Structure formats: structure tokens, C-alpha cells
Short mmCIF file of C-alpha atoms and ligand atoms in Angstrom, two decimals:
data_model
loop_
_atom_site.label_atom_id
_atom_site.label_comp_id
_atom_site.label_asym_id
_atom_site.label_seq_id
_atom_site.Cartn_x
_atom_site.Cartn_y
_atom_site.Cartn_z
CA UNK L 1 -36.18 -0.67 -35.45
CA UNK L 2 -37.60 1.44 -32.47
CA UNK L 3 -36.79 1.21 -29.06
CA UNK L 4 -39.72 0.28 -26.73
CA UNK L 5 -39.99 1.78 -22.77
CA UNK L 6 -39.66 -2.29 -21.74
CA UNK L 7 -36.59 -2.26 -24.24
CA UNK L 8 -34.82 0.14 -22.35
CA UNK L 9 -35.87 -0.98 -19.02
CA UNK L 10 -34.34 -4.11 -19.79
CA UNK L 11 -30.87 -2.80 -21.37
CA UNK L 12 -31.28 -0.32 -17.64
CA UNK L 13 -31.24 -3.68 -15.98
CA UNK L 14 -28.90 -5.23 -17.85
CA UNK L 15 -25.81 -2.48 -17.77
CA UNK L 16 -26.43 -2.43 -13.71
CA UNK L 17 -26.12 -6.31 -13.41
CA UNK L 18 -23.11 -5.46 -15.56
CA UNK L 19 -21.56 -2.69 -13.92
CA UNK L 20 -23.02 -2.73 -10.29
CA UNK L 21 -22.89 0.15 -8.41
CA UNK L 22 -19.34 -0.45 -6.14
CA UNK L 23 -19.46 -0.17 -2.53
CA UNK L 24 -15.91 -0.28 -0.85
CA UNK L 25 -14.48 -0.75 2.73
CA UNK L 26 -11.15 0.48 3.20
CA UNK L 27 -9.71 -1.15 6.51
CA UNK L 28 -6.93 0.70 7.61
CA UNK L 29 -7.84 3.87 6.67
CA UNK L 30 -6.01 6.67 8.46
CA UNK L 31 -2.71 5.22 7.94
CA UNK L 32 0.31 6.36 5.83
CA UNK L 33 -1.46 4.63 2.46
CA UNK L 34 -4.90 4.67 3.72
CA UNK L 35 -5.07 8.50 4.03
CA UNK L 36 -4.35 8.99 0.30
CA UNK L 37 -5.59 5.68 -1.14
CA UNK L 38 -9.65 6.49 0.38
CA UNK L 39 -9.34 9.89 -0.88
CA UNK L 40 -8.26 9.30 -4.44
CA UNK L 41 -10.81 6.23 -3.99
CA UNK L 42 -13.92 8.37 -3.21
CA UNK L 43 -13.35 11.20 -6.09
CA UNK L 44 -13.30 7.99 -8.18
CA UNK L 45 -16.65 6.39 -6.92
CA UNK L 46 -17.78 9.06 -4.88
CA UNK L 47 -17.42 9.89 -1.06
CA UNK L 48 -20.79 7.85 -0.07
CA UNK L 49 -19.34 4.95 -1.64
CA UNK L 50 -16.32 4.56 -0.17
CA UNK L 51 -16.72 3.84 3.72
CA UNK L 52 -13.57 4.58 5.54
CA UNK L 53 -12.67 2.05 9.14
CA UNK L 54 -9.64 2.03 11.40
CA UNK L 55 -9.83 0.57 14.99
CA UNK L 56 -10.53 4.20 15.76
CA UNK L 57 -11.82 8.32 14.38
CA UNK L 58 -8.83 9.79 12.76
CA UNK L 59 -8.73 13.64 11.86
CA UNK L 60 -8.33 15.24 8.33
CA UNK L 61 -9.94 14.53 4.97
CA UNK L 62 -10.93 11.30 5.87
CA UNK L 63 -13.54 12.17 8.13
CA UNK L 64 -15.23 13.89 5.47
CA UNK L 65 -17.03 10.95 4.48
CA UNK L 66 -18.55 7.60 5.51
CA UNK L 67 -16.45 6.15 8.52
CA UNK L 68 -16.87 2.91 10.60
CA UNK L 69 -14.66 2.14 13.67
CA UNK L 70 -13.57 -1.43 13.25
CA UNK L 71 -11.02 -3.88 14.53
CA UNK L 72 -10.75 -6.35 11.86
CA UNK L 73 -9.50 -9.19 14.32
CA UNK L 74 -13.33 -8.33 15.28
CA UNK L 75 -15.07 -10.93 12.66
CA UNK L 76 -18.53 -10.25 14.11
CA UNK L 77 -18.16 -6.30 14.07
CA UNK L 78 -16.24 -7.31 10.06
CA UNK L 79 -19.63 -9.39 8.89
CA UNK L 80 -21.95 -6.58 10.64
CA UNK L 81 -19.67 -3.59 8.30
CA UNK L 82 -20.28 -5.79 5.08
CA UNK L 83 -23.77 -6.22 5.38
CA UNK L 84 -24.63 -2.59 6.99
CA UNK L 85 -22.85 -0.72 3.58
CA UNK L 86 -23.42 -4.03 1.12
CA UNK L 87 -19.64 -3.46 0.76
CA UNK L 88 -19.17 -5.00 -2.52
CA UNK L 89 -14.99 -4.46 -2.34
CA UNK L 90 -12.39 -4.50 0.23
CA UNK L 91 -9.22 -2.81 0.45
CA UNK L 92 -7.29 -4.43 3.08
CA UNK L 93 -4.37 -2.12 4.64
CA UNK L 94 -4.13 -2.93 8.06
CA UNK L 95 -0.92 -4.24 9.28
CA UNK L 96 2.42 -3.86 11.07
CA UNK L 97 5.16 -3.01 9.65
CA UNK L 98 8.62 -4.57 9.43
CA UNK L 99 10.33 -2.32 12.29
CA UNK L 100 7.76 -2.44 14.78
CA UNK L 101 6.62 -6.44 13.87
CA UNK L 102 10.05 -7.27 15.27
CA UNK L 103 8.82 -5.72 19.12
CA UNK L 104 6.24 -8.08 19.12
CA UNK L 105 6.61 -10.85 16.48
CA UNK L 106 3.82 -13.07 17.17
CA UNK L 107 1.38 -10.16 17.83
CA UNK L 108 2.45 -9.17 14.02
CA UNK L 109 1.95 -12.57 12.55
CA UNK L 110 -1.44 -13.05 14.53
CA UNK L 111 -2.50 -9.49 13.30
CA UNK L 112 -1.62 -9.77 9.54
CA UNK L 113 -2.18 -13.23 8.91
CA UNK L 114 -5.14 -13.75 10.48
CA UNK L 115 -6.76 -10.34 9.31
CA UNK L 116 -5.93 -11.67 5.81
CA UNK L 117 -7.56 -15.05 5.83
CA UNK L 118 -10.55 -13.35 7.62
CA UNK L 119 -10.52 -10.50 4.29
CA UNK L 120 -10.27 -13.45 1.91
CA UNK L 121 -13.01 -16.12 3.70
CA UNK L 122 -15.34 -12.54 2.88
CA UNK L 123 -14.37 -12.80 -0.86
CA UNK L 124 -15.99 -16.19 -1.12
CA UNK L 125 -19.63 -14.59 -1.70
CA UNK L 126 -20.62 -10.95 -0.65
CA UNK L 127 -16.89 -9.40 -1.49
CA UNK L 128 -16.34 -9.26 -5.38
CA UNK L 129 -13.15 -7.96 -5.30
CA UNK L 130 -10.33 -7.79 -2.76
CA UNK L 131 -6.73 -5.52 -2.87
CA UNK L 132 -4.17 -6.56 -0.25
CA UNK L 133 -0.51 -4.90 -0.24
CA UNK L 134 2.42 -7.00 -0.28
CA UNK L 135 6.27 -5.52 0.25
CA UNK L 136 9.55 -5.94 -0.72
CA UNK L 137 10.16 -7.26 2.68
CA UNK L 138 9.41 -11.06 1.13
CA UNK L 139 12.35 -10.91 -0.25
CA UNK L 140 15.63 -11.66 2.32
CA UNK L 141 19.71 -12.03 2.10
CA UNK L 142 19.35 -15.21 -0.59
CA UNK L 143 17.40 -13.05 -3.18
CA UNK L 144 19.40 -11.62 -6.22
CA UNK L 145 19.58 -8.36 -4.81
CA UNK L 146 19.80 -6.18 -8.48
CA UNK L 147 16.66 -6.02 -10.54
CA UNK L 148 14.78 -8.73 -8.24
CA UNK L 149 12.63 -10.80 -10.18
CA UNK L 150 8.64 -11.53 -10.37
CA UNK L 151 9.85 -15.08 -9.35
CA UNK L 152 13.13 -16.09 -6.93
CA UNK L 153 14.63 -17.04 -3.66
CA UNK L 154 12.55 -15.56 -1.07
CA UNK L 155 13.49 -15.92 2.16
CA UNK L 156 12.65 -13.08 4.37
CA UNK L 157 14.52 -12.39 7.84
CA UNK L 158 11.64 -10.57 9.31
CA UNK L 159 7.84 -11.46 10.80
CA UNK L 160 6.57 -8.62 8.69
CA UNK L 161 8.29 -10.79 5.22
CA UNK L 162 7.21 -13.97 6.54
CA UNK L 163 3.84 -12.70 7.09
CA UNK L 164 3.59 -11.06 3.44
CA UNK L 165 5.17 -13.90 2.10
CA UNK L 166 2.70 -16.61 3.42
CA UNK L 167 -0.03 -13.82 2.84
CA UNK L 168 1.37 -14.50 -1.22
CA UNK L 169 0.66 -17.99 -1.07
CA UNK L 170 -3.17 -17.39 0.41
CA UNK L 171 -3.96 -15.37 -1.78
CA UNK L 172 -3.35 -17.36 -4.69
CA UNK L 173 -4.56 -20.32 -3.22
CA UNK L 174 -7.98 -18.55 -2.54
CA UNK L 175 -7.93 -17.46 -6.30
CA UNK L 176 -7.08 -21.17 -7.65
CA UNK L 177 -9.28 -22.83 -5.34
CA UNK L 178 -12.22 -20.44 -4.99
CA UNK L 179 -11.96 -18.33 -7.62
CA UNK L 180 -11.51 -15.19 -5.15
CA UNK L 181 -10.70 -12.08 -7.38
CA UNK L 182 -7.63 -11.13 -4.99
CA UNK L 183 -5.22 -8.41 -6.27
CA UNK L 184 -2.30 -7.36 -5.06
CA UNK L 185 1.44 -5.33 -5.35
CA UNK L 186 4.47 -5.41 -3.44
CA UNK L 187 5.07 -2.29 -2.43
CA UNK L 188 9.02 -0.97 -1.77
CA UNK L 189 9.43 1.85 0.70
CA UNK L 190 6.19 4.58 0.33
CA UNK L 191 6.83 8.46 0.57
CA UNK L 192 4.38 10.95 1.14
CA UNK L 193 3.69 13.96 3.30
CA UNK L 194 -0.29 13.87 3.89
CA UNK L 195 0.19 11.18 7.19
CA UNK L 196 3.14 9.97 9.11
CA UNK L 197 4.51 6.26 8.37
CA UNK L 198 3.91 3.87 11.12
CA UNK L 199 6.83 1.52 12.02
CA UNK L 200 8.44 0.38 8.65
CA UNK L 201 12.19 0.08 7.68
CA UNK L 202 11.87 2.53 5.17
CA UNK L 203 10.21 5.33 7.10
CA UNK L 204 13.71 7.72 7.18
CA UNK L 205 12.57 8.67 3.85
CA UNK L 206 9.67 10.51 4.87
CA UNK L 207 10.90 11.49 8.60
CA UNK L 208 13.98 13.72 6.56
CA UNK L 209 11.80 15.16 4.65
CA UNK L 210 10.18 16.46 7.78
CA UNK L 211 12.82 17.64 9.75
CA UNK L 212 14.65 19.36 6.97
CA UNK L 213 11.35 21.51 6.62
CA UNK L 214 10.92 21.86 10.17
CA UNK L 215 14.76 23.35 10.24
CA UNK L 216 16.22 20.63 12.53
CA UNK L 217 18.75 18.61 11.89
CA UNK L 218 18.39 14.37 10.53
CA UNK L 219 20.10 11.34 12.53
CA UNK L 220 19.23 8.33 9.82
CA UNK L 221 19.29 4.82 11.18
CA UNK L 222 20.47 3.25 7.82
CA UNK L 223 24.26 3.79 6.16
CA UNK L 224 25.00 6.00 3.64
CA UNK L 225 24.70 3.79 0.86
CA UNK L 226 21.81 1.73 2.11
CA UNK L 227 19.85 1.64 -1.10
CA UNK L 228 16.61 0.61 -1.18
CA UNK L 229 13.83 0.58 -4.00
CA UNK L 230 11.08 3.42 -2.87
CA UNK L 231 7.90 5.08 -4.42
CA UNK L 232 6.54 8.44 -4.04
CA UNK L 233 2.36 8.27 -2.86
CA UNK L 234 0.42 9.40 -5.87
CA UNK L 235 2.53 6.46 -8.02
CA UNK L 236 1.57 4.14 -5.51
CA UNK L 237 -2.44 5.18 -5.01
CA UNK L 238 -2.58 5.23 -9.07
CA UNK L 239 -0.46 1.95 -9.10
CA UNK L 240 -3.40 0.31 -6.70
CA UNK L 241 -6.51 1.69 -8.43
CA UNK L 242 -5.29 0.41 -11.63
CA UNK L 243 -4.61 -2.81 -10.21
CA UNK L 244 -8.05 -2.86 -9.02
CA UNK L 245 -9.55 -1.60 -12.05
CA UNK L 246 -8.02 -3.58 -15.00
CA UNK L 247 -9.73 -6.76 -17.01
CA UNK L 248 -9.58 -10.21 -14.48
CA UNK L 249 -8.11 -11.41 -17.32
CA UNK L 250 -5.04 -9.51 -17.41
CA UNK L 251 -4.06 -9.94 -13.84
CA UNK L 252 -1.87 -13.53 -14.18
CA UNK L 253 0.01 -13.00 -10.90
CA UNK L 254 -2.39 -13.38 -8.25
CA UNK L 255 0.42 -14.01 -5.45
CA UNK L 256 1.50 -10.63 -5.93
CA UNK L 257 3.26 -8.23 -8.63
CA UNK L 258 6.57 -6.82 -7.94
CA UNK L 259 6.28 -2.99 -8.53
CA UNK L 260 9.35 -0.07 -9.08
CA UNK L 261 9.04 3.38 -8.56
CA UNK L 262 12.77 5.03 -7.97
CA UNK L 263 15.86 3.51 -5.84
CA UNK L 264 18.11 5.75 -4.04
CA UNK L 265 20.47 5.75 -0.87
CA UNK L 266 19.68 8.13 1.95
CA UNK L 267 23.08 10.36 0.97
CA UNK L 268 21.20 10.36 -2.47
CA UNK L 269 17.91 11.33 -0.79
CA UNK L 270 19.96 14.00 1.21
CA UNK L 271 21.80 15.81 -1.72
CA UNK L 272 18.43 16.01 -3.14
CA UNK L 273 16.94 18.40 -0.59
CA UNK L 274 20.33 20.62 -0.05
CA UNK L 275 19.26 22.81 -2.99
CA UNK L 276 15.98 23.75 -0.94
CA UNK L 277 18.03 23.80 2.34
CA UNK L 278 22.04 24.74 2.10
CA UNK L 279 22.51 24.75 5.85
CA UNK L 280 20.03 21.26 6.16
CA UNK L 281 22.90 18.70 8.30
CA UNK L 282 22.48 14.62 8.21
CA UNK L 283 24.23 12.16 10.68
CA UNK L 284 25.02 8.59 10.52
CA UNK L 285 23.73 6.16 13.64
CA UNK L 286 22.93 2.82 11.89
CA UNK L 287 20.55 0.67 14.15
CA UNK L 288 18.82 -2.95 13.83
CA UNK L 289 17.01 -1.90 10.61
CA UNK L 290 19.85 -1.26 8.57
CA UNK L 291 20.42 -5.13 8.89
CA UNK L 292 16.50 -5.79 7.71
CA UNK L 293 17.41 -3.39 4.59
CA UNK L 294 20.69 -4.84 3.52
CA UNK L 295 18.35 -8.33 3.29
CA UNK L 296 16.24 -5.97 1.14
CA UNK L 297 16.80 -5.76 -2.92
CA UNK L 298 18.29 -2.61 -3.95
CA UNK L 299 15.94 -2.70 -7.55
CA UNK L 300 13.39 -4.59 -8.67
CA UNK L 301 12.06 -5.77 -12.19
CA UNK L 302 8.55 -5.02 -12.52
CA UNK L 303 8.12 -6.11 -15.89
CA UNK L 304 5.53 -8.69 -15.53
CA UNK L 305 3.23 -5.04 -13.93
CA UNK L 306 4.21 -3.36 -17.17
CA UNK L 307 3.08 -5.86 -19.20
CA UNK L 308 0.21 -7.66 -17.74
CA UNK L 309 -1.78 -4.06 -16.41
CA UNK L 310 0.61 -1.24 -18.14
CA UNK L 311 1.95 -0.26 -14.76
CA UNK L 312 4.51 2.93 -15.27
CA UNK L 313 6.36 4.84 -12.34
CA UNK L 314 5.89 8.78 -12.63
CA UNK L 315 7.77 10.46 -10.12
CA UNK L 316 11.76 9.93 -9.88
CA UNK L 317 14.13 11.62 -6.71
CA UNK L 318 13.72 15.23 -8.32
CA UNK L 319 10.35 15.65 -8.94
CA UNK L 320 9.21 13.30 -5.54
CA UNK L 321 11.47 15.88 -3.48
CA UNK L 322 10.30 19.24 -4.98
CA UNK L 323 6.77 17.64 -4.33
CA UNK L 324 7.43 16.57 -1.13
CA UNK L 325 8.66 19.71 0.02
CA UNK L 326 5.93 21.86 -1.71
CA UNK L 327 3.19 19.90 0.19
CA UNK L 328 4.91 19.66 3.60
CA UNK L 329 5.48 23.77 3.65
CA UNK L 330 1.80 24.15 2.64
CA UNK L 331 0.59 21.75 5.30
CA UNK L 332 2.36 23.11 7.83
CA UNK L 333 1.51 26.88 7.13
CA UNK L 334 -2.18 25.68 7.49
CA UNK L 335 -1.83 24.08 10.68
P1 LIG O 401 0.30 2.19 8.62
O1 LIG O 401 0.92 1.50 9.79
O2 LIG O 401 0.60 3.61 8.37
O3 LIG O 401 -1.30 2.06 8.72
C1 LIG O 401 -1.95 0.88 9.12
C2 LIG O 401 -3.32 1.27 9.62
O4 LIG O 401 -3.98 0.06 10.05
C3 LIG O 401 -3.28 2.21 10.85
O5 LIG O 401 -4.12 3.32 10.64
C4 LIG O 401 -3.78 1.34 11.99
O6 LIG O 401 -4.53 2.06 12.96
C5 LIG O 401 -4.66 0.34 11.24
N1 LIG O 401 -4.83 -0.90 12.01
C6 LIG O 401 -3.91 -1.56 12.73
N2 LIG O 401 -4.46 -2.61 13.34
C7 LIG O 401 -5.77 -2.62 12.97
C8 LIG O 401 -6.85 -3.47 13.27
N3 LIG O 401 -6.72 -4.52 14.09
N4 LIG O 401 -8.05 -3.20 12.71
C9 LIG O 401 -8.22 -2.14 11.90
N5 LIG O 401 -7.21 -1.29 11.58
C10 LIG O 401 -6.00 -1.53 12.11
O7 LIG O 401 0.63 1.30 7.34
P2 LIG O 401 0.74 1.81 5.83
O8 LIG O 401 2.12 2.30 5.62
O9 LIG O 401 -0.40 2.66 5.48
O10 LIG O 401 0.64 0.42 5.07
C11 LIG O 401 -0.59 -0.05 4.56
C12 LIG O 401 -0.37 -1.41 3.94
O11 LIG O 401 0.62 -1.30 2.90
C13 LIG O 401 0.17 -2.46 4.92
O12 LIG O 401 -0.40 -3.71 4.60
C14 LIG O 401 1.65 -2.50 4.63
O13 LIG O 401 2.21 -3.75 4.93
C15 LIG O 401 1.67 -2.22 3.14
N6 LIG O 401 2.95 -1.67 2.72
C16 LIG O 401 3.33 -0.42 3.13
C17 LIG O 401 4.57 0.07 2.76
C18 LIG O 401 5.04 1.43 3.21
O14 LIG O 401 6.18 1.80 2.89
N7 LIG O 401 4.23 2.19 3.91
C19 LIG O 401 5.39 -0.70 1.93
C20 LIG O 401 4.99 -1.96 1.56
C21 LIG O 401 3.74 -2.44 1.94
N1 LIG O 402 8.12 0.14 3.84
C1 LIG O 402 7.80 -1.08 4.50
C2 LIG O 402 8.61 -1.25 5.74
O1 LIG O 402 9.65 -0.66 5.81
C3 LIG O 402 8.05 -2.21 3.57
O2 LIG O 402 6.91 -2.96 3.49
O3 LIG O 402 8.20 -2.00 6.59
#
């Protein structure tokens, strides 16, 4: 049998009904996960495809690409973004964190809860597909604290929890009710040198990173043996994209996955960079967020990630230090 011109025009229309050309909005863009996640995002689907936003112009990579300034509490300025770019999937960062949430808790809950509901109303017709991160920080003091399960006592101390945690429940609500293909992972503690964190519990794992390169001393605000569950960037980027990118089918947790990368304490962390710097010093001067990170887990069990999308960590405390310091000593000789 031969293939007519009309024949292929129609399997040509066919495949691009089936595989639609993706258009995605990244809100949140020029923050700690936003930096790498549109960058990894656009050699993926290409630059044009990927339109950057944060409420305002960032520097770096970023900018080399399709950017939009926009405050998502700004539904207007939202609707005009999606229907400018025919934005097709949204990858919702913005938030505050757990640290700074607690200066201004109902500024936090207003923020992420109602940026959320606004991201998820979209997904009801023009958005296909929505990713919104989750934390560790839904978890509080009642939770079994070793190997935390996909399912337990919740309970989180903080706005930021309380906010993820309710943020959970929408989002499986808007898949069981309206069929919203919502995705999401709860992220422990991210590490990575291409942006500064803004305002979690878990940022002294990137700040000593910094100041051991810079030659200064580190003061940490957690104990010792404050151990937490962490994840160096690229895991976490890759982590995201295959959430995003696997069958509907196989994504059965549509509150949001627990996910594991590597748990350590900060002397842990510390011993870790010594090698690169003998003479490198850390102090001791525990403040309010070692009490949000002792309601924290220490590990998790991501098995239902494993199985369900074949999630696997890459990077443990050796390899996510050498990397670390690589990069940061690169990045700062350019500057
Ligand atoms: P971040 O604070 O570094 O970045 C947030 C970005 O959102 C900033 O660039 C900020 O300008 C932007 N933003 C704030 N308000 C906005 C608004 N009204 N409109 C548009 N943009 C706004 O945060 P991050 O570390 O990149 O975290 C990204 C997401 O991942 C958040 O939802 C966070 O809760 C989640 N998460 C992060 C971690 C972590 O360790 N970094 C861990 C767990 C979950
Ligand atoms: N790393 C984040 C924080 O400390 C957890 O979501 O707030």
C-alpha cells in the first residue's frame, strides 16, 4: 500500500494533536530552583518555548530567553501571560519559605495559597499540565521522624507547612474533581550554587558552602546533629522534569510524592568540605529554626517515587560537595 500526500497530511495532523507543541510559564523564575529548573527546561523544549516570569528582570542565564514580569497575585496580568504565549504548562515556584513565612505569617499563607488556587482554576481549560513543589515542611513534631512515610501524621508547626500541606489537599481535590493534571514532589532542603536560597530552614547548607570558598569563617543556626533530609540541584531539576514528563497514568499520588536525595547533619556537611579547606572554622549559635527542623523528619521513604515514576537520587554528600565547590570557584573567578 502507498502513502498518498493527503495520507501524510493527515498522520502530520494527527501526531501534532497528539504531541502538541508545549508552551511553558515558569512563575518564579529567578529563584534558588527557578534559575536551574527554566534552564534545564528550555534545552529540553527549547529557549522560545519556555517563557521565564518573576515579579521582576533578574540577571544571568535566564535572561537569555523569553521573560515576562508578573506578580501572580496579579490574576488579570496571569490570564493576559497565558493567552499572550498560549502557555500550554505551568510551573508554579513562587513562594515563601519556612524561615521568612514566620515574619509575616498571614502575608505567607495569602501569597502561597492563594497563588496556588489561582495556578490550578488555570488548569481547568487552557493549562494542560501543572507542577507545584511541596516540602518536607508538612510534616511536624507528631510525624515518625525515621524514613517518613508517603502517608502519616502531618502536622506542621509552621505557615510555610500549613500552607504546603493544605496546598496537598487542593491539588488533589482539583485532580478528583476536575480532572486537573497537577503534579507535584516534596522537596527536603535544595543545594546548589547557580542562585542564592531565599528564606528557608535549610538554607545553611548552601550559605557554608559559600563562605568556606570565600575564606571566611561559618556561624550555623542549627546544632550539630540537626539532621535533615537534603538534595543537591541537578537531582532535584531531573526529579521535576521527570515528574512532569511520565505517563498520567503512572502518577497515583496527586497530593504530592515524598522524594530523598541524601540526609546529613551540618558537622557531617562540615567534615565534608575540610579536605578542600584544612584551616575552613564552623561555630555553633542555634536560633528559632533549629526548633522548625527538629519538627522536620530526619529521612524519608520515597518508595511510592521509585515505583510509580522510577525516581532515583544521584548525588550523595561526596560527590554534591566536590560539585558544589567546583562550580562556586568557577563562578566566582568569572565574576
Ligand atoms: P525562592 O524564594 O528562591 O524563589 C521564589 C521566587 O518566587 C523568587 O524569585 C521570588 O521573586 C518569586 N516570587 C515571590 N513572590 C512572587 C509573586 N507574587 N509573583 C511572582 N513571583 C514571585 O524559592 P525556591 O527555593 O526557588 O523554591 C521554589 C519552590 O520550591 C517553592 O514553592 C518552595 O516552597 C519549594 N521548595 C523549595 C525548597 C528549597 O530548599 N529551596 C524545598 C522545598 C520546597
Ligand atoms: N528548604 C525549605 C525550607 O527550609 C523546605 O521547604 O523552607
Amino acid at each position: 500500500m502507498t502513502t498518498t500526500q493527503d495520507d501524510s497530511q493527515k498522520l502530520l495532523c494527527l501526531s501534532s494533536q497528539h504531541y502538541p507543541m508545549e508552551k511553558i510559564l515558569v512563575i518564579g523564575a529567578f529563584g534558588q530552583l527557578g534559575t536551574e529548573l527554566t534552564i534545564s527546561l528550555r534545552e529540553k523544549f527549547g529557549t522560545d518555548q519556555v517563557i521565564a516570569s518573576d515579579l521582576n528582570e533578574g540577571r544571568g542565564d535566564v535572561m537569555d530567553g523569553p521573560f515576562e514580569q508578573l506578580n501572580i497575585m496579579d490574576d488579570a496580568a496571569y490570564q493576559t501571560v497565558l493567552k499572550k504565549h498560549d502557555i500550554t504548562q505551568v510551573y508554579h515556584l513562587a513562594a515563601i519559605l519556612s524561615a521568612k513565612g514566620e515574619n509575616d505569617p498571614l502575608f505567607a499563607w495569602r501569597l502561597n495559597m492563594d497563588s496556588l488556587l489561582r495556578v490550578l482554576e488555570s488548569g481547568k481549560d487552557q493549562v494542560k499540565k501543572i507542577y507545584w513543589p511541596s516540602s518536607i515542611a508538612v510534616f511536624g513534631p507528631d510525624t515518625p521522624s525515621k524514613l517518613t512515610p508517603q502517608t502519616t501524621i502531618m502536622n506542621p508547626t509552621t505557615v510555610y507547612g500549613i500552607s504546603k500541606l493544605a496546598g496537598e489537599r487542593w491539588c488533589e481535590y482539583y485532580h478528583q474533581k476536575y480532572a486537573v493534571d497537577v503534579r507535584s514532589v516534596r522537596y527536603p532542603g535544595l543545594i546548589g550554587y547557580k542562585s542564592k536560597p531565599g528564606g528557608g530552614t535549610t538554607d545553611y547548607a548552601v550559605d557554608i558552602y559559600w563562605k568556606a570558598v570565600e575564606g571566611s569563617n561559618f556561624e550555623c543556626y542549627l546544632k550539630p546533629d540537626m539532621m535533615l533530609p537534603m538534595m543537591y540541584m541537578d537531582d532535584a531539576v531531573r526529579g521535576t522534569i521527570e515528574i512532569m514528563e511520565a505517563v498520567s497514568d503512572s502518577i497515583k499520588v496527586r497530593s504530592s510524592y515524598n522524594l530523598t536525595g541524601v540526609n546529613f547533619r551540618p558537622d557531617e556537611l562540615y567534615k565534608s568540605i575540610i579536605p578542600y579547606y584544612p584551616d575552613f572554622k564552623i561555630s555553633y549559635a542555634p536560633d528559632f529554626r533549629q526548633e522548625i527542623a527538629k519538627s522536620w523528619p530526619r529521612s524519608i521513604d520515597d518508595g511510592r517515587a521509585r515505583t510509580d515514576w522510577g525516581w532515583h537520587p544521584k548525588y550523595d554528600l561526596t560527590k554534591m560537595t566536590e560539585t558544589m565547590i567546583a562550580g562556586l570557584k568557577s563562578m566566582l573567578i568569572e565574576q
